[in-house]
XYZ file of C-alpha atoms in Angstrom:
678
model
C 61.066 115.610 97.406
C 64.451 114.046 96.581
C 67.889 115.389 97.456
C 70.865 114.287 95.381
C 74.153 113.936 97.263
C 77.309 113.598 95.141
C 80.558 112.198 96.562
C 83.742 110.869 94.913
C 83.627 107.108 95.424
C 81.057 104.293 95.546
C 82.382 103.133 98.939
C 81.858 106.599 100.387
C 78.393 106.822 98.843
C 77.353 103.484 100.385
C 78.613 104.519 103.836
C 76.810 107.891 103.737
C 73.611 106.352 102.372
C 73.327 104.255 105.559
C 72.864 107.451 107.597
C 70.307 109.147 105.326
C 66.608 108.544 104.763
C 64.705 107.465 101.667
C 64.459 111.056 100.428
C 68.173 111.113 99.684
C 69.991 109.575 96.732
C 73.770 109.286 97.163
C 75.865 108.817 94.014
C 79.582 108.822 93.112
C 81.454 110.951 90.566
C 84.389 108.496 90.533
C 86.857 111.328 91.163
C 87.409 114.301 88.841
C 84.890 114.838 86.052
C 86.908 117.575 84.283
C 90.611 118.090 83.690
C 93.130 119.738 81.370
C 93.509 117.839 78.066
C 96.395 115.361 77.797
C 97.102 116.115 74.138
C 98.111 119.764 74.605
C 99.131 122.333 77.215
C 95.522 123.364 77.858
C 96.580 126.693 79.398
C 96.396 129.906 77.330
C 99.574 131.673 78.437
C 98.711 134.640 76.195
C 95.253 135.069 77.756
C 95.880 135.394 81.488
C 96.544 131.623 81.806
C 92.959 130.671 81.053
C 92.693 126.890 81.435
C 90.764 124.719 79.000
C 88.896 121.991 80.863
C 87.450 118.958 79.142
C 85.430 115.964 80.297
C 87.755 112.947 79.868
C 86.370 110.034 77.846
C 86.242 107.774 80.909
C 84.091 110.334 82.780
C 81.562 111.093 80.015
C 79.173 108.265 80.906
C 79.290 109.205 84.608
C 78.628 112.885 83.826
C 75.681 111.915 81.628
C 74.152 109.863 84.466
C 74.814 112.635 86.994
C 73.068 115.179 84.763
C 69.955 112.986 84.701
C 70.066 112.549 88.483
C 70.574 116.292 89.058
C 67.675 117.179 86.734
C 65.360 114.811 88.572
C 66.361 116.053 92.050
C 64.827 118.953 93.946
C 68.222 119.991 95.303
C 71.852 118.918 94.834
C 74.384 118.648 97.626
C 78.099 118.327 96.863
C 79.769 116.254 99.595
C 83.285 115.743 98.255
C 86.361 115.690 100.532
C 87.125 118.692 102.701
C 90.519 119.640 101.211
C 91.435 121.723 98.145
C 91.212 118.718 95.847
C 87.720 117.931 97.134
C 86.640 121.561 96.782
C 87.943 121.549 93.216
C 85.999 118.366 92.380
C 82.810 120.025 93.706
C 83.418 123.112 91.543
C 84.084 121.016 88.440
C 80.895 119.037 89.143
C 78.911 122.256 89.422
C 80.382 123.483 86.115
C 79.982 120.179 84.230
C 76.404 119.597 85.459
C 75.497 123.304 85.114
C 74.241 123.456 88.690
C 72.925 126.874 89.664
C 72.861 126.833 93.463
C 74.396 123.602 94.722
C 74.880 123.202 98.452
C 78.359 122.270 99.670
C 78.867 120.230 102.845
C 82.103 119.088 104.485
C 82.900 116.717 107.334
C 86.041 115.257 108.948
C 84.551 111.806 109.418
C 81.783 109.722 107.885
C 79.557 109.128 110.889
C 75.837 109.754 111.427
C 76.535 112.676 113.764
C 79.025 114.299 111.389
C 76.777 113.907 108.327
C 73.710 115.292 110.127
C 75.753 118.277 111.386
C 77.090 118.931 107.864
C 73.599 118.783 106.332
C 72.387 121.302 108.906
C 75.263 123.673 108.022
C 75.681 123.791 104.229
C 77.756 126.480 102.546
C 78.724 127.661 99.068
C 81.733 126.378 97.126
C 84.873 128.046 98.496
C 86.474 129.575 95.393
C 89.661 130.477 97.293
C 90.305 126.750 97.867
C 89.339 125.968 94.271
C 91.747 128.600 92.968
C 94.601 127.271 95.125
C 94.131 123.841 93.568
C 93.700 125.386 90.127
C 96.978 127.274 90.569
C 98.814 124.058 91.539
C 97.345 122.200 88.559
C 98.249 124.964 86.084
C 101.730 125.399 87.570
C 102.449 121.690 87.347
C 101.067 121.539 83.801
C 103.275 124.432 82.640
C 106.400 122.939 84.188
C 105.636 119.440 82.926
C 104.604 120.343 79.374
C 107.220 123.084 78.848
C 110.227 121.358 80.404
C 109.664 117.823 79.149
C 110.352 118.654 75.455
C 113.563 120.356 76.566
C 114.645 117.124 78.281
C 113.784 115.216 75.095
C 116.132 117.422 73.074
C 118.813 117.441 75.739
C 118.759 113.796 76.856
C 116.202 111.356 75.486
C 112.605 111.195 74.247
C 109.868 110.200 76.644
C 111.317 111.985 79.705
C 109.237 114.275 81.879
C 109.830 116.856 84.581
C 107.697 117.780 87.557
C 107.757 120.770 89.866
C 107.703 118.933 93.215
C 109.018 115.601 91.871
C 112.229 117.197 90.560
C 113.045 118.559 94.022
C 112.477 115.112 95.558
C 114.880 113.588 93.007
C 117.426 116.279 93.828
C 117.262 115.371 97.528
C 118.028 111.726 96.673
C 120.861 112.724 94.314
C 122.442 115.041 96.898
C 122.242 112.345 99.564
C 124.055 109.926 97.236
C 126.762 112.535 96.624
C 127.202 112.902 100.393
C 127.635 109.143 100.699
C 130.204 109.019 97.869
C 132.246 111.823 99.443
C 132.122 110.218 102.879
C 135.423 108.963 104.283
C 135.168 106.577 107.240
C 137.023 107.635 110.393
C 138.371 105.052 112.800
C 137.682 105.451 116.514
C 137.841 103.244 119.589
C 135.566 102.854 122.591
C 136.803 101.497 125.920
C 134.273 99.366 127.813
C 134.558 97.877 131.272
C 132.485 94.957 132.571
C 132.111 95.414 136.342
C 130.547 93.226 139.013
C 128.867 93.758 142.381
C 127.438 90.881 144.422
C 127.390 88.565 141.433
C 125.567 91.065 139.169
C 127.506 92.345 136.140
C 126.998 95.738 134.498
C 128.829 97.563 131.723
C 130.401 101.021 131.843
C 132.068 103.092 129.110
C 134.967 105.530 129.309
C 133.701 109.118 129.611
C 136.537 111.244 131.069
C 140.306 111.485 131.400
C 141.740 113.736 134.148
C 138.244 115.130 134.639
C 137.896 116.181 130.993
C 135.247 114.608 128.759
C 136.538 112.077 126.238
C 134.967 112.803 122.857
C 133.534 109.894 120.859
C 136.271 110.202 118.222
C 139.110 111.125 120.577
C 140.673 107.642 120.748
C 141.718 107.446 117.119
C 143.527 104.113 116.798
C 144.557 100.905 118.542
C 147.787 102.436 119.859
C 145.833 105.156 121.683
C 143.344 102.572 122.974
C 146.248 100.449 124.261
C 147.635 103.543 126.017
C 144.316 103.863 127.890
C 144.514 100.182 128.892
C 148.050 100.731 130.157
C 146.793 103.646 132.259
C 144.148 101.370 133.749
C 146.548 98.637 134.860
C 146.038 97.712 138.520
C 143.293 100.361 138.786
C 140.685 100.230 141.540
C 137.131 100.894 140.263
C 135.359 103.115 142.794
C 131.736 104.314 142.685
C 132.161 108.096 142.874
C 128.650 109.347 142.170
C 125.143 107.877 141.950
C 122.231 109.877 140.581
C 118.753 108.384 140.762
C 115.748 110.097 139.261
C 112.374 109.477 137.747
C 112.201 110.055 133.992
C 109.151 110.302 131.764
C 108.499 109.291 128.181
C 105.598 111.251 126.748
C 103.171 109.788 124.210
C 103.449 110.764 120.562
C 100.834 113.168 119.140
C 98.058 111.788 116.929
C 98.867 111.064 113.303
C 99.012 113.522 110.438
C 99.295 112.292 106.846
C 103.077 112.573 106.946
C 103.628 110.861 110.297
C 101.171 108.075 109.415
C 103.069 107.352 106.202
C 106.371 107.382 108.099
C 105.116 105.062 110.858
C 103.565 102.599 108.377
C 106.800 102.537 106.363
C 108.944 101.937 109.448
C 106.648 99.417 111.112
C 105.220 97.470 108.160
C 107.411 98.442 105.204
C 104.361 99.939 103.440
C 104.942 102.410 100.605
C 103.297 105.803 101.053
C 101.025 105.009 98.094
C 99.830 101.753 99.683
C 99.345 103.423 103.076
C 97.176 106.125 101.511
C 95.086 103.586 99.604
C 94.400 101.715 102.862
C 93.621 104.954 104.706
C 91.271 105.996 101.886
C 89.264 102.785 102.344
C 89.203 103.150 106.139
C 87.949 106.729 105.802
C 85.307 105.924 103.193
C 84.054 103.000 105.295
C 83.634 105.325 108.270
C 86.417 103.878 110.453
C 88.793 106.881 110.606
C 88.679 110.634 110.118
C 89.894 112.284 106.906
C 93.384 111.050 106.119
C 94.854 114.037 104.248
C 95.730 116.501 106.978
C 98.625 118.327 108.604
C 96.613 119.250 111.703
C 96.999 117.832 115.237
C 93.646 119.204 116.319
C 91.185 116.788 117.997
C 87.470 117.447 118.380
C 86.086 117.921 121.873
C 83.753 114.989 121.298
C 86.663 112.663 120.459
C 88.597 113.798 123.544
C 85.646 113.020 125.826
C 85.137 109.635 124.145
C 88.836 108.741 124.545
C 88.839 109.763 128.213
C 85.756 107.648 128.942
C 87.194 104.634 127.123
C 90.602 104.840 128.854
C 89.041 105.257 132.301
C 86.686 102.309 131.861
C 89.210 100.023 130.159
C 92.429 100.773 132.066
C 91.501 102.878 135.096
C 91.683 106.576 135.956
C 95.435 106.519 136.601
C 95.997 105.980 132.848
C 93.878 108.935 131.667
C 95.610 112.248 130.952
C 92.375 114.193 130.878
C 91.754 115.740 127.458
C 95.222 116.473 126.108
C 95.475 118.777 123.096
C 98.380 119.123 120.646
C 99.594 122.022 118.545
C 100.859 121.519 115.002
C 103.611 123.520 113.373
C 103.163 126.843 111.627
C 100.976 126.664 108.551
C 98.960 123.623 109.611
C 95.221 123.802 108.973
C 93.873 123.744 112.536
C 90.280 123.715 111.325
C 90.936 120.164 110.204
C 91.541 117.235 112.525
C 94.353 114.783 113.043
C 93.837 111.215 111.821
C 91.976 109.216 114.471
C 89.401 106.437 114.760
C 85.834 107.708 114.442
C 84.847 105.719 117.548
C 87.292 105.255 120.425
C 85.419 102.168 121.613
C 85.918 100.408 118.266
C 89.023 98.499 119.300
C 91.078 96.643 116.683
C 89.864 93.337 118.165
C 86.249 94.359 117.606
C 86.924 94.916 113.871
C 88.860 91.715 113.164
C 85.960 90.159 111.281
C 85.345 93.313 109.229
C 88.822 94.431 108.163
C 91.414 92.423 106.233
C 95.096 92.132 107.274
C 96.662 95.365 105.912
C 93.628 97.546 106.705
C 93.391 96.092 110.209
C 97.106 96.668 110.784
C 96.838 100.316 109.720
C 93.649 100.847 111.725
C 95.333 99.310 114.775
C 98.246 101.739 114.398
C 95.879 104.737 114.144
C 93.720 103.553 117.066
C 96.732 102.862 119.304
C 98.311 106.241 118.506
C 95.086 108.146 119.232
C 94.223 106.343 122.470
C 97.885 106.476 123.518
C 98.108 110.254 122.982
C 95.387 110.703 125.619
C 97.141 108.545 128.216
C 99.686 109.331 130.901
C 103.438 109.292 130.189
C 105.451 106.137 130.863
C 107.607 106.507 133.992
C 111.080 105.001 134.426
C 113.392 104.773 137.417
C 116.745 105.855 135.996
C 120.187 105.484 137.568
C 123.377 107.188 136.369
C 126.696 106.115 137.926
C 130.232 107.551 137.671
C 133.127 105.183 138.405
C 136.733 106.342 138.874
C 139.705 104.195 137.831
C 143.098 105.912 138.238
C 142.902 109.099 136.128
C 139.921 107.824 134.121
C 136.163 108.023 134.709
C 133.595 105.518 133.433
C 129.840 106.004 133.186
C 127.022 103.465 133.486
C 123.254 103.876 133.167
C 120.295 101.799 134.227
C 116.586 102.108 133.494
C 113.582 100.199 134.836
C 109.961 100.723 133.776
C 107.938 101.857 136.795
C 104.577 102.719 135.151
C 103.737 101.778 131.561
C 101.242 104.620 130.887
C 100.602 105.040 127.153
C 102.937 102.115 126.365
C 100.062 99.878 127.445
C 98.353 100.541 124.105
C 101.096 102.013 121.887
C 104.133 99.700 122.171
C 107.537 101.283 121.579
C 111.025 99.859 121.819
C 112.904 100.698 125.003
C 115.649 98.926 126.919
C 115.421 97.927 130.556
C 118.797 97.694 132.212
C 118.787 96.982 135.925
C 121.798 98.157 137.913
C 123.033 96.363 141.037
C 122.453 97.979 144.424
C 125.428 100.382 144.591
C 126.629 102.885 147.189
C 129.029 105.786 146.757
C 132.751 105.252 147.524
C 132.462 101.479 147.394
C 134.748 99.391 145.193
C 133.391 97.142 142.446
C 135.138 94.181 140.870
C 136.590 94.437 137.349
C 135.567 91.508 135.149
C 137.313 92.801 132.031
C 138.199 96.021 130.264
C 138.704 96.079 126.539
C 138.754 98.477 123.604
C 136.340 98.128 120.681
C 137.099 99.386 117.178
C 134.467 101.411 115.316
C 134.227 103.416 112.118
C 132.025 106.412 111.496
C 129.202 105.521 109.134
C 128.129 107.350 105.976
C 124.788 109.183 105.925
C 121.884 106.784 105.456
C 120.049 106.816 102.153
C 116.448 107.964 102.302
C 113.688 105.415 102.737
C 109.966 106.136 102.308
C 109.677 107.514 105.844
C 112.777 109.712 105.890
C 112.213 111.152 102.394
C 108.657 112.173 103.317
C 110.019 113.673 106.543
C 112.593 115.650 104.538
C 109.964 116.929 102.093
C 107.754 118.006 105.001
C 110.668 119.618 106.861
C 111.579 121.712 103.808
C 107.951 122.645 103.125
C 107.889 120.794 99.801
C 104.446 119.571 98.802
C 101.434 119.051 101.021
C 99.772 116.006 102.704
C 98.003 114.999 99.493
C 101.189 115.144 97.369
C 103.731 112.990 99.251
C 102.497 109.595 98.036
C 102.013 110.523 94.339
C 105.367 112.331 94.310
C 107.300 109.281 95.509
C 105.321 106.987 93.241
C 105.878 109.149 90.149
C 109.657 109.493 90.430
C 109.985 105.730 90.850
C 107.700 105.062 87.871
C 109.788 107.465 85.782
C 112.877 105.465 86.784
C 114.612 108.523 88.282
C 115.076 106.810 91.637
C 114.960 103.151 92.680
C 115.068 101.089 95.871
C 117.867 98.757 96.941
C 117.332 95.545 98.895
C 117.156 97.552 102.136
C 114.235 99.528 100.604
C 116.322 102.687 100.497
C 116.331 105.097 97.569
C 119.245 105.741 95.238
C 119.273 107.779 92.000
C 119.379 105.887 88.722
C 121.734 106.947 85.943
C 118.819 108.704 84.284
C 117.863 110.402 87.552
C 121.399 111.770 87.941
C 121.475 113.080 84.372
C 118.020 114.692 84.521
C 118.868 116.333 87.840
C 122.178 117.642 86.431
C 120.434 119.147 83.399
C 117.763 120.821 85.541
C 120.271 122.176 88.075
C 122.442 123.628 85.289
C 119.612 125.080 83.194
C 116.641 125.676 85.519
C 118.073 126.002 89.043
C 114.897 127.586 90.423
C 112.803 124.531 89.455
C 114.870 122.274 91.729
C 115.617 124.917 94.365
C 114.221 123.850 97.737
C 113.542 127.373 99.035
C 111.928 128.471 95.770
C 109.598 125.452 95.739
C 108.758 125.845 99.449
C 107.948 129.521 98.882
C 105.645 128.536 96.036
C 103.763 126.289 98.495
C 103.324 129.300 100.782
C 101.927 131.315 97.892
C 99.438 128.531 97.154
C 98.420 128.647 100.834
C 97.887 132.417 100.524
C 95.604 131.845 97.534
C 93.617 129.327 99.625
C 93.282 131.972 102.345
C 92.087 134.587 99.837
C 95.221 136.727 100.294
C 96.458 136.422 96.703
C 95.087 135.682 93.237
C 96.045 132.537 91.346
C 96.607 134.263 88.003
C 99.102 136.735 89.501
C 100.965 133.870 91.200
C 101.214 131.967 87.911
C 102.308 135.101 86.038
C 105.052 135.860 88.589
C 106.414 132.361 88.016
C 105.877 132.084 84.273
C 107.464 135.304 82.940
C 111.050 134.600 84.142
C 110.626 130.854 83.558
C 109.560 131.317 79.927
C 112.359 133.836 79.269
C 114.954 131.388 80.614
C 113.438 128.480 78.675
C 113.657 130.366 75.360
C 117.292 131.273 76.042
C 118.180 127.661 76.828
C 116.481 126.388 73.663
C 118.672 128.678 71.525
C 121.811 126.863 72.646
C 120.539 123.376 73.426
C 123.208 120.697 72.997
C 122.468 116.994 73.241
C 123.770 115.430 76.444
C 126.181 112.714 75.337
C 125.195 109.554 77.161
C 126.220 107.116 74.419
C 128.909 104.503 75.112
C 130.942 102.969 72.254
C 130.901 99.180 71.963
C 132.548 96.480 69.809
C 129.145 95.235 68.631
C 128.202 95.395 64.958
C 124.615 95.844 63.812
C 123.400 92.545 62.334
C 121.114 94.401 59.914
C 123.330 97.086 58.347
C 126.845 96.336 59.621
C 127.369 99.697 61.325
C 128.731 99.975 64.892
C 126.293 99.655 67.800
C 126.380 101.948 70.839
C 124.891 101.756 74.317
C 122.145 104.352 74.615
C 120.334 105.562 77.687
C 116.559 105.411 77.496
C 113.725 105.957 79.957
C 114.052 102.451 81.338
C 117.830 102.119 81.312
C 120.509 101.308 78.764
C 120.072 99.417 75.492
C 122.019 98.763 72.281
C 121.170 100.910 69.246
C 122.557 101.124 65.740
C 124.534 104.254 64.846
C 122.836 104.154 61.462
C 119.623 105.608 62.951
C 117.240 106.779 61.487
C 118.005 104.718 58.354
C 118.518 101.656 60.560
C 116.351 101.402 63.661
C 117.759 98.134 64.986
C 118.000 97.920 68.793
C 118.830 95.144 71.260
C 118.570 94.742 75.008
C 121.866 94.588 76.883
C 123.800 91.341 76.930
C 122.642 89.166 79.818
C 125.203 87.700 82.206
C 123.995 85.136 84.738
C 120.434 86.199 84.088
C 121.214 89.827 84.942
C 121.747 92.961 82.879
C 125.325 93.775 81.883
C 127.318 94.352 85.079
C 128.894 97.708 85.840
C 132.698 97.421 85.652
C 134.817 99.113 88.338
C 138.007 99.743 86.296
C 139.872 97.332 88.584
C 141.794 94.359 87.187
C 140.664 91.071 88.737
C 143.227 90.140 91.436
C 142.692 86.424 90.805
C 143.048 85.963 87.035
C 144.671 89.287 86.089
C 142.700 89.369 82.815
C 139.153 90.278 83.706
C 137.673 93.433 85.242
C 135.931 93.539 88.608
C 132.250 94.395 88.210
C 129.149 95.041 90.335
C 126.559 92.277 89.859
C 123.305 91.152 91.440
C 122.215 87.804 92.800
C 118.870 86.347 91.704
C 117.340 87.966 94.811
C 118.780 91.353 93.868
C 121.617 91.527 96.404
C 124.738 93.302 95.105
C 128.117 91.537 95.013
C 131.386 92.046 93.144
C 132.969 89.528 90.797
C 135.190 89.043 87.769
C 133.501 89.803 84.431
C 135.218 86.699 82.967
C 132.949 84.328 84.918
C 132.694 81.302 84.564
C 136.370 81.218 83.490
C 137.199 83.078 86.741
C 135.111 82.676 89.918
C 136.533 85.630 91.880
C 133.679 87.116 94.010
C 133.252 89.208 97.172
C 130.346 90.878 98.992
C 132.487 93.938 99.860
C 133.332 96.531 97.199
C 136.932 96.263 95.893
C 139.037 99.433 95.736
C 142.081 99.812 93.493
C 144.550 99.411 96.372
C 146.424 96.438 97.752
C 147.161 95.157 101.243
C 150.636 96.191 102.530
C 150.807 92.916 104.488
C 149.784 90.193 102.019
C 149.331 92.134 98.743
C 145.666 91.022 98.338
C 143.160 93.559 97.029
C 141.531 95.871 99.611
C 137.755 96.108 99.955
C 135.353 98.621 101.505
C 132.607 97.315 103.792
C 129.024 98.609 103.805
C 129.924 100.707 106.873
C 132.831 102.389 105.055
C 135.716 100.518 106.703
C 138.616 99.394 104.508
C 140.076 95.923 105.065
C 141.977 93.149 103.315
C 139.951 90.773 101.122
C 142.083 87.858 102.345
C 140.135 86.324 105.254
C 143.373 85.059 106.812
C 144.838 88.590 106.938
C 143.662 90.982 109.693
C 144.778 94.246 108.046
C 142.268 97.092 108.545
C 142.322 100.852 108.363
């Protein structure tokens, strides 16, 4: 008797095969074996949204082999991943192979114990999960295939729209608008360096006449100087000392979102790369399933972690079996991401895992073991110091017990205070004001954009990585040298068109509510066809109305260039991958050219500011060979005017040089010998 077990990947099949006997044959489907056709919509909107599934060309050979294997087997077990996507793959396999009664097994980890337990507890395919995935696929197909032609007519051919992706682009666009509107505000901080018995510590101004001094309350140098005047000949007296023990609790185990965020922050990994590494670690049996929003941990893993911590570090480090609760909507039946074996330390796997996989495994192992350890304990000291009518505050912190920090390192500052007593006087070393400017909101990076999507309920664990990857591939958003996202010109235009014509598609609440409806389908509380119909009827009505009055978005820019083929004027056009020159004689003349190159870069973006050095050229944003932005005259090499800070069309009242804006939003004189700031 032979049992056929079908999984998605060859790596997963090899790992599972190690735990099964000779009566089992484990094979891979290489992902989906059926999908909607690429050449057409593939959804019959007139017939209750009936989808048309085909076997893609690349899957035909695999399906043929699987049919032979299934025919030869006594029973077939479908062992695809435990989420909606995995359930859908199992259903498509059953349909494509015409399986009558396939068994379905699921497991959170690929270990001998987990596989044996799953085999002992098979079930049928869960059609509620299949329908939830089917609803998402059909929804995304309708939005993509119906909206994309509209964008072609409105903007440019080759563009595409996505249900979740468009909301992600909107978040990036709105963040950029916040940054552009931001106006830096000047404020000053007053710091005092104090000394006791040869040990110096720093204190900052916190109160005046007993009232708290707000961060932005000292608005300029004159006000800061007034504080200094009020501190002349002051005696600095320790008025209050508060000592207490503070705790820093360990972080919960990883979910898909928090793993992607941590890997981005710690290693600079993209979410796509992180998920590819996690996929390999899961399929090789090193970690539990990596697409999850649950913080649940199995009882077996808790016992294993407790035993490991006690043996390795001692009982004082173990926090028993600590459990964590995820937010509303999380699938508690699933588990958090953790190592399959607590005792498999990163050091023990150094010969088996390569650099990136070992780094990610180490992060997962440290987070899991750390979450079962005691909090770190600090001795904290808070001091209030009076000086005339002002009060200063100083804080100290010393690590007393490292707890979970022993395995999960985190940045913290130790600042030891001298041995102080109340009412004693301390020596003033110096007191001085420091100028600051409020900073604009930070652009999203991989970690913060995923966090924002999760916070708003946009997408699910399996969608974050492909969403970010897709909108970068489409050239709607890009990364600067700090690996932070900004919208491209095309991204801004597409977002504007969607906001003006299809506001619900890019509405955060609408998209989040759609995710909830998909969850209800997965729970069997709603039907997928009704959900699609509720969305499609108003969407289609609006789309037809917009098509009746569609006007081409004018993104062309006139130039002085003449077409070398027909002699007609050339214009700058905006295409999928940026701007290019095109002949106005199209379609009779199809001549195009890439933009003029300057210093090996694409044409710089002019700022409408006359060069302050030569008076003839225009200041323009350029890039160095390494991609760093700077500003220079567009008449280079005739004029070598250049600055790292962005020029503004204003001039210094002191020396008449052009003013520039720093990365932090402060405005100052471009003349290094002039100290004008505002």
